[in-house]
CSV table of C-alpha atoms and ligand atoms in Angstrom, one decimal:
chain,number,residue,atom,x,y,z
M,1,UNK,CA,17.2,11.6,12.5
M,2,UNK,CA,18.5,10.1,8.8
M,3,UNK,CA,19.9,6.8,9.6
M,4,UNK,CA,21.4,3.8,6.9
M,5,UNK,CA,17.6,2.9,6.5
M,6,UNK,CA,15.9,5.2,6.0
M,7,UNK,CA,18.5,7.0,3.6
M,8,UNK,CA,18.5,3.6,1.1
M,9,UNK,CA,14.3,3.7,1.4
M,10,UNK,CA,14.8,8.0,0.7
M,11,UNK,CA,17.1,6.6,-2.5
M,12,UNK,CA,15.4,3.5,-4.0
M,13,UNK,CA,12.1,4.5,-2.9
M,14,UNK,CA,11.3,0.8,-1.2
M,15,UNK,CA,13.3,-1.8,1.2
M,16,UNK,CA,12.9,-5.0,2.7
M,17,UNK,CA,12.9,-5.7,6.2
M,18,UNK,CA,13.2,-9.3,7.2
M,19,UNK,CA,11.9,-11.1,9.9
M,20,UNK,CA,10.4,-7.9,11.7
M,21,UNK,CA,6.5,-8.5,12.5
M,22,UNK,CA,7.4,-13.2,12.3
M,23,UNK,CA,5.4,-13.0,15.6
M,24,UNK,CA,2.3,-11.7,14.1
M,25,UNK,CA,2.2,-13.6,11.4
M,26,UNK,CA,-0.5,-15.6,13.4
M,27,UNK,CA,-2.7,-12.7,14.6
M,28,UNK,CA,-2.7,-11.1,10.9
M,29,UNK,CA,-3.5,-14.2,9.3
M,30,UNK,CA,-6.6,-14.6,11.6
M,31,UNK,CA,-7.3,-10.8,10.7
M,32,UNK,CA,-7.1,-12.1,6.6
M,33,UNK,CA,-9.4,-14.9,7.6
M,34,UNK,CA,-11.8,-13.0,9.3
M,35,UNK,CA,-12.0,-10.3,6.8
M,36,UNK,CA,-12.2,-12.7,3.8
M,37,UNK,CA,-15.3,-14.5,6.0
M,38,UNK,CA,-16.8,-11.3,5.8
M,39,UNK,CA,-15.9,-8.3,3.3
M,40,UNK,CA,-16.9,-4.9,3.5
M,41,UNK,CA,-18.7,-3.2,1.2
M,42,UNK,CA,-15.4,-2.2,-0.7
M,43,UNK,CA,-14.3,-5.5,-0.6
M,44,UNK,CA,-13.5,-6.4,-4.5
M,45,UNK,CA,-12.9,-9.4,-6.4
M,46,UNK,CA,-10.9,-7.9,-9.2
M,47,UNK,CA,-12.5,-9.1,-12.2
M,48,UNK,CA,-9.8,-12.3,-12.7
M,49,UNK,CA,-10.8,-14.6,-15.4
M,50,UNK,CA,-8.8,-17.8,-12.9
M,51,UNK,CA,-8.4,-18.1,-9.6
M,52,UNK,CA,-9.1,-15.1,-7.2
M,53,UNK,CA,-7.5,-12.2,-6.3
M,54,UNK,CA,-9.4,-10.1,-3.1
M,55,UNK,CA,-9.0,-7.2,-1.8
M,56,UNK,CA,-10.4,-5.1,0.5
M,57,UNK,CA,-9.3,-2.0,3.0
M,58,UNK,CA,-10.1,0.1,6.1
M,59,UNK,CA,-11.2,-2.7,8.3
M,60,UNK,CA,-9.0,-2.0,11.6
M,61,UNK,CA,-11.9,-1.2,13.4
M,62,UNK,CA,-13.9,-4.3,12.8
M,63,UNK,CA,-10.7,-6.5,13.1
M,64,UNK,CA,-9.6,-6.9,16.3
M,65,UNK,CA,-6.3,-9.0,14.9
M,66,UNK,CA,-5.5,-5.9,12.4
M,67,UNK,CA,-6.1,-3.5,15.4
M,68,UNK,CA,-3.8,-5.4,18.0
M,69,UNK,CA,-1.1,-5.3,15.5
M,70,UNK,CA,-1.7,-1.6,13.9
M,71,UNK,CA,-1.3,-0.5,17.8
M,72,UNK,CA,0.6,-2.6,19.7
M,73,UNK,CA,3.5,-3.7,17.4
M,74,UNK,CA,6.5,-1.3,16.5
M,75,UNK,CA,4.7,-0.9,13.1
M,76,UNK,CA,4.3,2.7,13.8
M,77,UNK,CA,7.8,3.4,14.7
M,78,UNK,CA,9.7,1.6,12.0
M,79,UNK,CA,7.4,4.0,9.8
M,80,UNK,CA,8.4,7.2,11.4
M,81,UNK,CA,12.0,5.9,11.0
M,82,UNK,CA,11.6,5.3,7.5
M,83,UNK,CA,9.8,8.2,6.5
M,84,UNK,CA,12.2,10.0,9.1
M,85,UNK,CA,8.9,11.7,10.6
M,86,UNK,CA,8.3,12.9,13.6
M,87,UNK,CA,5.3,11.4,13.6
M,88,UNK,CA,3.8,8.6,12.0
M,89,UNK,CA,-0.1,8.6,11.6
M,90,UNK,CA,-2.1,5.3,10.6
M,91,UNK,CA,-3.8,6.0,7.1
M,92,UNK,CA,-5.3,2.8,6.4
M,93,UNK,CA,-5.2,-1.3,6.2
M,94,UNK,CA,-5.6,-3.0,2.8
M,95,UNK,CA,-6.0,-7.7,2.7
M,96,UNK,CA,-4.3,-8.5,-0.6
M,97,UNK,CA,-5.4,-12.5,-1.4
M,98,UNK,CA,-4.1,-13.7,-4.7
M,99,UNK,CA,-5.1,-17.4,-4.5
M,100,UNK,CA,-3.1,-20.0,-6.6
M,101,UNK,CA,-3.7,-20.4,-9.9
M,102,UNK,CA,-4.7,-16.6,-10.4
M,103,UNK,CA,-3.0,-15.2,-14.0
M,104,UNK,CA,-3.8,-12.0,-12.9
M,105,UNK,CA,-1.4,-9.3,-12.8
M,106,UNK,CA,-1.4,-6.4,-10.2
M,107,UNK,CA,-1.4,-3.2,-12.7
M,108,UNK,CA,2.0,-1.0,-12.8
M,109,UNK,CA,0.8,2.3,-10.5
M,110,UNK,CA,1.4,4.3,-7.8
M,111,UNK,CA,-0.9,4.0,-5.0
M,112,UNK,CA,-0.2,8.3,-4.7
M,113,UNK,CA,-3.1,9.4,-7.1
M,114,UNK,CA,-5.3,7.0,-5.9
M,115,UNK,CA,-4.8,8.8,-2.4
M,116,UNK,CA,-6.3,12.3,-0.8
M,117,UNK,CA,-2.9,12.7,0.7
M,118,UNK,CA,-0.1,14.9,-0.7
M,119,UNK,CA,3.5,14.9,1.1
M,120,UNK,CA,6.7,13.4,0.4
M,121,UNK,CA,7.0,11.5,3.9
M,122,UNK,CA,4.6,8.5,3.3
M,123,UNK,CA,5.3,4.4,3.6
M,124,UNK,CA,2.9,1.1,2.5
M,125,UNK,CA,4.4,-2.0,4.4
M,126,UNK,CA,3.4,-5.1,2.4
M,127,UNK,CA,3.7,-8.1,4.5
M,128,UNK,CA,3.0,-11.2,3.1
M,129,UNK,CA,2.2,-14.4,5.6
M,130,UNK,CA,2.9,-17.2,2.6
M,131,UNK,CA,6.1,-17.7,1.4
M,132,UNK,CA,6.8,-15.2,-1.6
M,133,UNK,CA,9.2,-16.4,-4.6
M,134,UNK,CA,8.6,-14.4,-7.7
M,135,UNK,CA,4.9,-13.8,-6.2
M,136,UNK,CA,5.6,-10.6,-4.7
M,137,UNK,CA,5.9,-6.9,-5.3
M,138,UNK,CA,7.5,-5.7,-8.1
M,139,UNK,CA,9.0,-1.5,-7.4
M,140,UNK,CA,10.7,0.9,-9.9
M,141,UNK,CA,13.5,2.1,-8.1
M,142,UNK,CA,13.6,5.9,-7.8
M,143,UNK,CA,10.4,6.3,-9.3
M,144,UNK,CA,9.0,7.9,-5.9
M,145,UNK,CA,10.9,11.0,-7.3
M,146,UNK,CA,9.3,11.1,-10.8
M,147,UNK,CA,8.2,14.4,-11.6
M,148,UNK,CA,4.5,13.7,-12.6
M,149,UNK,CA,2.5,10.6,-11.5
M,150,UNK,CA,1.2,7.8,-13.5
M,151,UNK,CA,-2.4,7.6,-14.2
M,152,UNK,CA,-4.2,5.7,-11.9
M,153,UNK,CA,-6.4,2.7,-13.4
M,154,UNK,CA,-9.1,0.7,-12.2
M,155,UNK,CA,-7.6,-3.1,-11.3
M,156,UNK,CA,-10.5,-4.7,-12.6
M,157,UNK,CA,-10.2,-3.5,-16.2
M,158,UNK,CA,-7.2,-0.8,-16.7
M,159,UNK,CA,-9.6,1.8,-17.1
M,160,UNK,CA,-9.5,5.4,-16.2
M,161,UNK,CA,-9.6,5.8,-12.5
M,162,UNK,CA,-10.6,9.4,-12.8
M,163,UNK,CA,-12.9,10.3,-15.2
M,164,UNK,CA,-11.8,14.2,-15.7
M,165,UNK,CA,-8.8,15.0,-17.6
M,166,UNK,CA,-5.2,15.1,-16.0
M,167,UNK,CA,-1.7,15.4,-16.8
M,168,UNK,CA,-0.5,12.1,-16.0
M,169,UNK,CA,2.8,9.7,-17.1
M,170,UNK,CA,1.5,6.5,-19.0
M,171,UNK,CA,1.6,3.4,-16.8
M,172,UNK,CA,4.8,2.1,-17.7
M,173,UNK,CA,5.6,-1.2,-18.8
M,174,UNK,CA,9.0,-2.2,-17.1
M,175,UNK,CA,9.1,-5.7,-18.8
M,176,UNK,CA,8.8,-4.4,-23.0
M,177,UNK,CA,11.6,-1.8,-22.0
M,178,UNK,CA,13.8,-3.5,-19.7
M,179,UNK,CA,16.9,-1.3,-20.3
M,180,UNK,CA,15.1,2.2,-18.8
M,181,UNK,CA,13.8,1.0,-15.4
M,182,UNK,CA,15.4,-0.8,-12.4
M,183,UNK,CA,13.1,-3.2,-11.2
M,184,UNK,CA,13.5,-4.3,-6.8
M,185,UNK,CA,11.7,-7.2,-6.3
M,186,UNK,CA,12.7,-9.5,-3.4
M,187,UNK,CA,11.8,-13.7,-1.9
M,188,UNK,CA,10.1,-13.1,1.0
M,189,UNK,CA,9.4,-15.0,3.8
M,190,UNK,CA,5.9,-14.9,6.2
M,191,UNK,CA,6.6,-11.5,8.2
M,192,UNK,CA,9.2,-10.4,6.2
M,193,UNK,CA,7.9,-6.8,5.2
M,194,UNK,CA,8.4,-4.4,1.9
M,195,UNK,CA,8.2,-0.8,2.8
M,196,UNK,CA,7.9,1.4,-0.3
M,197,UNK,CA,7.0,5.1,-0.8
M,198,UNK,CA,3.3,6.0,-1.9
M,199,UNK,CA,4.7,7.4,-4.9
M,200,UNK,CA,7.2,4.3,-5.8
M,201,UNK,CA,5.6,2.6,-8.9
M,202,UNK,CA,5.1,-1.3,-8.1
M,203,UNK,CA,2.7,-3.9,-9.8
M,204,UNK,CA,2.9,-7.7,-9.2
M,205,UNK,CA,2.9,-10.5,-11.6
M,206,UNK,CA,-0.3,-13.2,-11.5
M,207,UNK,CA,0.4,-15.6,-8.8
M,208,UNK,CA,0.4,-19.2,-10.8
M,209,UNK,CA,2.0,-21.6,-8.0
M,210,UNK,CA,-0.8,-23.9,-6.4
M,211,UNK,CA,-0.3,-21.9,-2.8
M,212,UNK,CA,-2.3,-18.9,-1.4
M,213,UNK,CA,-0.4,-15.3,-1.6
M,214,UNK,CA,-1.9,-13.5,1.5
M,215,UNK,CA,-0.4,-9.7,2.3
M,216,UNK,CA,-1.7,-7.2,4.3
M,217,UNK,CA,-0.9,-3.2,3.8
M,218,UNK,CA,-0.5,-0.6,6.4
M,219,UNK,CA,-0.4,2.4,5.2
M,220,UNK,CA,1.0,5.1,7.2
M,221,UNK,CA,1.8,9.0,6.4
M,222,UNK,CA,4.4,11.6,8.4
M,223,UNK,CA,5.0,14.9,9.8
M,224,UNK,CA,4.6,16.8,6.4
M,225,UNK,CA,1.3,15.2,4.8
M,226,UNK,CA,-1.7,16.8,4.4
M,227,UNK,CA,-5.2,16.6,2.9
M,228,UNK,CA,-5.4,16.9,-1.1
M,229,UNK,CA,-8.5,17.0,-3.3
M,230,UNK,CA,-8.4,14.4,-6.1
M,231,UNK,CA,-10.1,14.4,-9.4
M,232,UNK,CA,-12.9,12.9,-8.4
M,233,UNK,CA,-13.5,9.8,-5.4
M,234,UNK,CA,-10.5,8.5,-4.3
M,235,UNK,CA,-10.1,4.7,-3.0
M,236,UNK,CA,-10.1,4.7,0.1
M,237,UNK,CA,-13.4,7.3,-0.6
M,238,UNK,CA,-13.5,7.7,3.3
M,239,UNK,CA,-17.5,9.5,2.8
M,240,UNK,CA,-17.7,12.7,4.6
M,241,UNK,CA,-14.7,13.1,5.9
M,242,UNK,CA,-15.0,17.0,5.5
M,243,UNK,CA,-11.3,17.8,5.4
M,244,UNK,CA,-10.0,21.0,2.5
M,245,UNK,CA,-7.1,21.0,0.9
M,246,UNK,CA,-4.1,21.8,3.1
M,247,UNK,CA,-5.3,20.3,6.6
M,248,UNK,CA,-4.1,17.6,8.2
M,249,UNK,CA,-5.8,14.1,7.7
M,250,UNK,CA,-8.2,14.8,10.9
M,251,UNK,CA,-6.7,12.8,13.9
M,252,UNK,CA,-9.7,11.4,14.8
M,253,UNK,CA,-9.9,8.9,11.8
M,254,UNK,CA,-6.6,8.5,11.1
M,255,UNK,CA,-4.9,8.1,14.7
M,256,UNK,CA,-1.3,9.7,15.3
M,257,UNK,CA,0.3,6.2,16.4
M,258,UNK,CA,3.7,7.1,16.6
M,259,UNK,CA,5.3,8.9,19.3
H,1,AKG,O1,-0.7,-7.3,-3.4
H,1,AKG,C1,-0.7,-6.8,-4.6
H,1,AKG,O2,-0.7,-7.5,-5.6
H,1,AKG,C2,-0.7,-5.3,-4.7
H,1,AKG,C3,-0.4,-4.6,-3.4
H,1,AKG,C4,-0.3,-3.1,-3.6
H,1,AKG,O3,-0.3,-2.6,-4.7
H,1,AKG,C5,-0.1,-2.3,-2.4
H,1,AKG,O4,-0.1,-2.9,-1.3
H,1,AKG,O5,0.0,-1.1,-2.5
């Protein structure tokens, strides 16, 4: 059933929620800690020229912190309310660590293309356990709804994601043409959480205040998602998961959470 949040999220194409998982904030930073004592092999330092900015996905397994909350918190629910699913299946986990001091800016992109999954009904919740000023996401409201989708780039050098040829939009540059977009960008406190559309453009500016920017990413998709084959390996790859264009994302990998 539509209700006042999930119709502005269905508008703007992100929202924030404030104060909704405060008392994990301890558990997921023990998750962040853990993971950054030891990455998987997609872990990936992002090519920064100062400071450090980490990342690294698909960990809930491993992570006991990560799978406590993914489970046993109403993370699931808010994200069939919000995608106003009947359903609401975990996709993945992402650790975002931009350490202070790091000038490096999170690209302009959708995290869509980058994605086997095609469907409107999709959410990422970035929840950040250090104080966020001007730190934080950055989203183009209404750009979920674009048409076409922005090529996807590789964060360490803005290359070409995919290799093949595609009819992509341009990765836009908000901040040179201020008068065309709408940017939503919020102050965040630990546990505070943005929820955002797979298809709403965001990016991030570098983080260049002396204190640690740690987020984690759930990623969750609804009712009308199914499997899509991408130009070529997608991030998450997810090797062999043997799904064709059309299924569902197979249950046993990507667990129905929600009802
Ligand atoms: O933390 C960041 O800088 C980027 C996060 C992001 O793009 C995402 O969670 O989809």
């Amino acid at each position: 059933m539509e209700n006042e949040f999930s119709q502005t999220f269905e508008k703007n194409g992100a929202i924030l929620l404030k104060d909704t998982f405060k008392e994990w904030v301890p558990k997921i930073i023990a998750g962040i800690e853990r993971n950054l004592s030891s990455p998987s092999k997609y872990a990936n330092e992002n090519n920064v020229d100062s400071g450090r900015f980490f990342d690294d996905y698909c960990n809930w397994k491993v992570i006991n912190e990560f799978q406590d909350f993914i489970f046993n918190s109403n993370a699931a629910k808010i994200a069939a309310e919000v995608m106003n699913s009947k359903t609401a299946q975990f996709f993945h986990d992402h650790v975002l660590v931009k350490e202070g001091g790091t000038s490096k800016e999170t690209p302009w992109h959708q995290d869509a293309p980058y994605y086997f999954v095609n469907g409107e009904k999709t959410v990422s919740m970035w929840i950040p356990v250090d104080p966020i000023t001007n730190t934080g996401l950055r989203f183009i409201a209404g750009s979920h709804k674009w048409e076409k989708m922005v090529k996807p780039v590789s964060w360490a050098d803005d290359s070409d994601f995919y290799k093949s040829e595609h009819d992509w939009l341009p990765v836009p540059e908000p901040d040179s043409d201020p008068g065309n977009f709408r940017i939503l960008e919020w102050s965040m406190e630990p546990g505070d959480a943005v929820l955002f559309n797979f298809r709403t453009v965001h990016g991030a500016r570098g983080n260049e205040t002396p204190m640690r920017r740690r987020a984690l990413s759930l990623r969750w998709v609804g009712d009308d998602v199914t499997y899509i084959e991408r130009p070529g390996r997608t991030s998450p790859p997810f090797p062999d998961h043997n799904m064709q264009t059309g299924q569902i994302l197979r249950t046993d990998w990507f667990p129905i959470l929600y009802p």
